Short mmCIF file of C-alpha atoms in Angstrom, two decimals:
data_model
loop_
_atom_site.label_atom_id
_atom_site.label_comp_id
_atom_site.label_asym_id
_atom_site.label_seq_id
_atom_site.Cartn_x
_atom_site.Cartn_y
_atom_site.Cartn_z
CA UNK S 1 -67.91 16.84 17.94
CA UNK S 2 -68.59 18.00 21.30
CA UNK S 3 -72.29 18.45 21.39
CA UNK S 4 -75.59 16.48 20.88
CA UNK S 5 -76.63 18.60 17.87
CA UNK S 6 -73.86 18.50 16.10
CA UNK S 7 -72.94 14.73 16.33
CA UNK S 8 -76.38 14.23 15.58
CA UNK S 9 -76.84 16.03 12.39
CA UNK S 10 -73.01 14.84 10.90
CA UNK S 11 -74.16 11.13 11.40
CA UNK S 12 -77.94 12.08 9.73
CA UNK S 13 -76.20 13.66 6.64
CA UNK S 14 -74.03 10.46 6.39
CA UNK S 15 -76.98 8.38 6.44
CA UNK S 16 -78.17 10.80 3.82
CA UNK S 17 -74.87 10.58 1.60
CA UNK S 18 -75.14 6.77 1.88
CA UNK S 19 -78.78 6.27 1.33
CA UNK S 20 -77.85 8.55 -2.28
CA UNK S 21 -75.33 5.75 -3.29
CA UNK S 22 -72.10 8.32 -2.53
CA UNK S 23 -69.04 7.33 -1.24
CA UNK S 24 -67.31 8.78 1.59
CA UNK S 25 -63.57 9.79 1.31
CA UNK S 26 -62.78 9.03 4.97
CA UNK S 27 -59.14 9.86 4.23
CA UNK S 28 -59.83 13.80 4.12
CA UNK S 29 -59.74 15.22 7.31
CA UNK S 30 -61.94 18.86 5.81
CA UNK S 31 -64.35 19.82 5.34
CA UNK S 32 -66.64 17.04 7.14
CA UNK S 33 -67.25 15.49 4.07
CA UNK S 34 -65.70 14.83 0.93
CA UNK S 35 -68.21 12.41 -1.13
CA UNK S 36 -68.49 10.84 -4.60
CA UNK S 37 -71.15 11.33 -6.11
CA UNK S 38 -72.82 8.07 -8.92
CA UNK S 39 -71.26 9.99 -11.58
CA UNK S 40 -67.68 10.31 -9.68
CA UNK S 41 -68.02 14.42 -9.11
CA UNK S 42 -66.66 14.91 -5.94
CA UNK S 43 -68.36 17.13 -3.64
CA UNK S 44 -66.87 19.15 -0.59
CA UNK S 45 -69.95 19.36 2.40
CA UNK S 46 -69.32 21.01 5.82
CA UNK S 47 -71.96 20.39 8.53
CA UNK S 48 -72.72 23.29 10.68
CA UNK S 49 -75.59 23.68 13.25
CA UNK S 50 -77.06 27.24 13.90
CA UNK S 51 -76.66 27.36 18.21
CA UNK S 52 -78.24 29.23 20.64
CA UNK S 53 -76.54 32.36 21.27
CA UNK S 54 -74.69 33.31 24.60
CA UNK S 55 -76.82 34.24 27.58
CA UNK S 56 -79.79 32.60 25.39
CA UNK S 57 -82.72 30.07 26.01
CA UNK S 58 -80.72 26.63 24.52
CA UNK S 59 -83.42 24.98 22.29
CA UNK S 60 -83.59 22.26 24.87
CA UNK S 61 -85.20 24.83 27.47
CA UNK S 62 -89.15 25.40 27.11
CA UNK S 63 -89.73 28.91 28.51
CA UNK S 64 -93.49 30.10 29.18
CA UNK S 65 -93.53 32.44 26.35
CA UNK S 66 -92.64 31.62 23.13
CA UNK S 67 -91.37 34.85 20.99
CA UNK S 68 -93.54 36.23 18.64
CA UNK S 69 -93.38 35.47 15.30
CA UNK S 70 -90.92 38.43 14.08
CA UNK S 71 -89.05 38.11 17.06
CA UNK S 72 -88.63 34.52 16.47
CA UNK S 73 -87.65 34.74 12.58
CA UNK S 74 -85.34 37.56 13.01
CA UNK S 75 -83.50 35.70 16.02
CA UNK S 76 -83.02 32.29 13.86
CA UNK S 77 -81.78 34.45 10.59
CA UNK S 78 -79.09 36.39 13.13
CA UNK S 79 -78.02 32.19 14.51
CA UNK S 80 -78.22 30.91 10.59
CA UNK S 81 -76.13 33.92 9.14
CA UNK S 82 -73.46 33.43 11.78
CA UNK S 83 -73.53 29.91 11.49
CA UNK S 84 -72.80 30.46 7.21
CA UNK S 85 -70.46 33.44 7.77
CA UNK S 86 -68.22 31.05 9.98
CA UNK S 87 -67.56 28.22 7.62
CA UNK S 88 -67.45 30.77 4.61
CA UNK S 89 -64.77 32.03 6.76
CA UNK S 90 -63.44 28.91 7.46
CA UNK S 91 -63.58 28.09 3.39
CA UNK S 92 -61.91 31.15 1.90
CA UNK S 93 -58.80 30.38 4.74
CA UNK S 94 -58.43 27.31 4.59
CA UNK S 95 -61.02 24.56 2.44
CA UNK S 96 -60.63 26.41 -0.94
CA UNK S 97 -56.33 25.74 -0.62
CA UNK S 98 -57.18 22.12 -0.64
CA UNK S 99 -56.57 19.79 -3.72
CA UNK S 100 -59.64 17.38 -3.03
CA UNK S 101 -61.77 21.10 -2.93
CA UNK S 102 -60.35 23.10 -5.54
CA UNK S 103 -62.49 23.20 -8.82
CA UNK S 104 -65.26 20.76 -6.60
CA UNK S 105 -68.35 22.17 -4.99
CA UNK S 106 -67.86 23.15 -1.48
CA UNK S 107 -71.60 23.05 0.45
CA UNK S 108 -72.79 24.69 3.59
CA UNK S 109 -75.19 21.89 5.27
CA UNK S 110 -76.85 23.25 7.69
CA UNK S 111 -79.44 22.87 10.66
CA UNK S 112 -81.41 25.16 13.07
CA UNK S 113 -80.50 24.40 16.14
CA UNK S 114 -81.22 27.81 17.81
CA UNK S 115 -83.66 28.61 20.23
CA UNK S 116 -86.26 26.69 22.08
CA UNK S 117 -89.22 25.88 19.21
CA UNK S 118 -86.68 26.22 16.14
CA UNK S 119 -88.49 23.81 14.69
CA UNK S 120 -91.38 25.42 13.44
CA UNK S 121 -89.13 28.10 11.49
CA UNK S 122 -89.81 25.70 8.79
CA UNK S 123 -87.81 26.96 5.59
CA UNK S 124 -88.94 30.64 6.20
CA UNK S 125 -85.71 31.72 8.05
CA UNK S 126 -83.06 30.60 5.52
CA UNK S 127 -85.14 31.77 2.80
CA UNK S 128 -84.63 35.28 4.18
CA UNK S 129 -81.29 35.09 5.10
CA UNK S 130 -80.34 33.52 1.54
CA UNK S 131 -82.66 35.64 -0.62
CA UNK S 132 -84.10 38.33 1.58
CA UNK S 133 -87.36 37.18 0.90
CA UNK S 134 -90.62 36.46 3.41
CA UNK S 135 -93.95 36.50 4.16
CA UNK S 136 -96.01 38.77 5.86
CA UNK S 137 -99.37 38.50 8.57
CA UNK S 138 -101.46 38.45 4.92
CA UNK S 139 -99.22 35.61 3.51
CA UNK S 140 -97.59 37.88 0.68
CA UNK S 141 -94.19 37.98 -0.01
CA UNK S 142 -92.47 40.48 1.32
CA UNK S 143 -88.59 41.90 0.96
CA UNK S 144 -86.50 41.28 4.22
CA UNK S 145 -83.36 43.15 3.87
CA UNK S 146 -82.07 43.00 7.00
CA UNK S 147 -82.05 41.21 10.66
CA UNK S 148 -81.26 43.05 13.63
CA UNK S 149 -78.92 40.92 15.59
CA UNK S 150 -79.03 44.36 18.29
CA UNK S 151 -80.49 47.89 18.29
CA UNK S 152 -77.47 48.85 17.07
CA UNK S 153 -76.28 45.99 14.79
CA UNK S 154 -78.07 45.25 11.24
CA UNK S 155 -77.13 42.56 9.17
CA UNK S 156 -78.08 42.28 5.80
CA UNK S 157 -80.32 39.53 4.59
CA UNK S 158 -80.27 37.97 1.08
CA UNK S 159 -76.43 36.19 0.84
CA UNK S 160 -77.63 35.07 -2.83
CA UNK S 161 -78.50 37.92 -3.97
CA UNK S 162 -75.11 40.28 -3.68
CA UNK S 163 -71.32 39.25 -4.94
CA UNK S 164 -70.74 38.88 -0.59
CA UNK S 165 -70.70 34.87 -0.68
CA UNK S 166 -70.07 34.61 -4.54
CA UNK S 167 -67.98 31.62 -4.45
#
């Protein structure tokens, strides 16, 4: 790993794995992780972080203006969906040919490492992105079918609800 984030979340998930009694497979290169589980199921877990996009405020940086709320959400679920679509990628050409993965769950771990304040996202953004669903200014819940990652450029929202990322 090259970055701070990264690193940082890779050793914090195997402090997670090993606080949960699983063993590592150290011999298996990909994904990141290839644990066994108390009951011997072996599971397949690739760490990803959601970055800061080019010619964007790191998360490190505290600008005088934070984004307003919409602004905010919809910027994190355009960072979180890329973040997903690029190991899903990454799975389908490569992960899923592997013996140690085939037939054994392959998970996404990720964390929100986006823009400055990403922290107080709280679950809210992945919700969307994985099930299109939010809240609104009167704390209903709300459909949120799409992020606009430009004025031009949609992408739809709710990965779990659609055949798109089946396996």
């Amino acid at each position: 790993q090259t970055t701070f984030n990264s690193s940082f979340w890779e050793i914090y998930l195997n402090q997670c794995f090993h606080d949960l009694d699983m063993s590592i497979d150290f011999s298996k290169s990909s994904p990141d992780f290839s644990v066994v589980s108390k009951n011997k199921n072996i599971i397949n877990i690739e760490a990803v972080t959601a970055n800061h996009a080019i010619n964007s405020d790191p998360e490190w940086s505290r600008p005088e203006s934070q984004k307003e709320k919409g602004e905010f959400l919809n910027f994190s679920c355009v960072r979180i969906l890329n973040a997903i679509n690029s190991k899903y990628k990454k799975y389908k050409e490569s992960y899923s040919k592997l013996d140690h993965v085939i037939g054994n769950p392959y998970i996404i771990a990720l964390a929100p490492f986006d823009q400055p304040y990403f922290f107080i996202q709280n679950n809210e953004a992945i919700i969307r992105v994985l099930y299109g669903q939010g809240i609104d200014d009167n704390s209903k819940e709300v459909f949120v079918p799409a992020a606009k990652k430009n004025p031009k450029v949609s992408l739809m929202l709710g990965i779990f609800t659609n055949d798109m990322h089946k396996e």
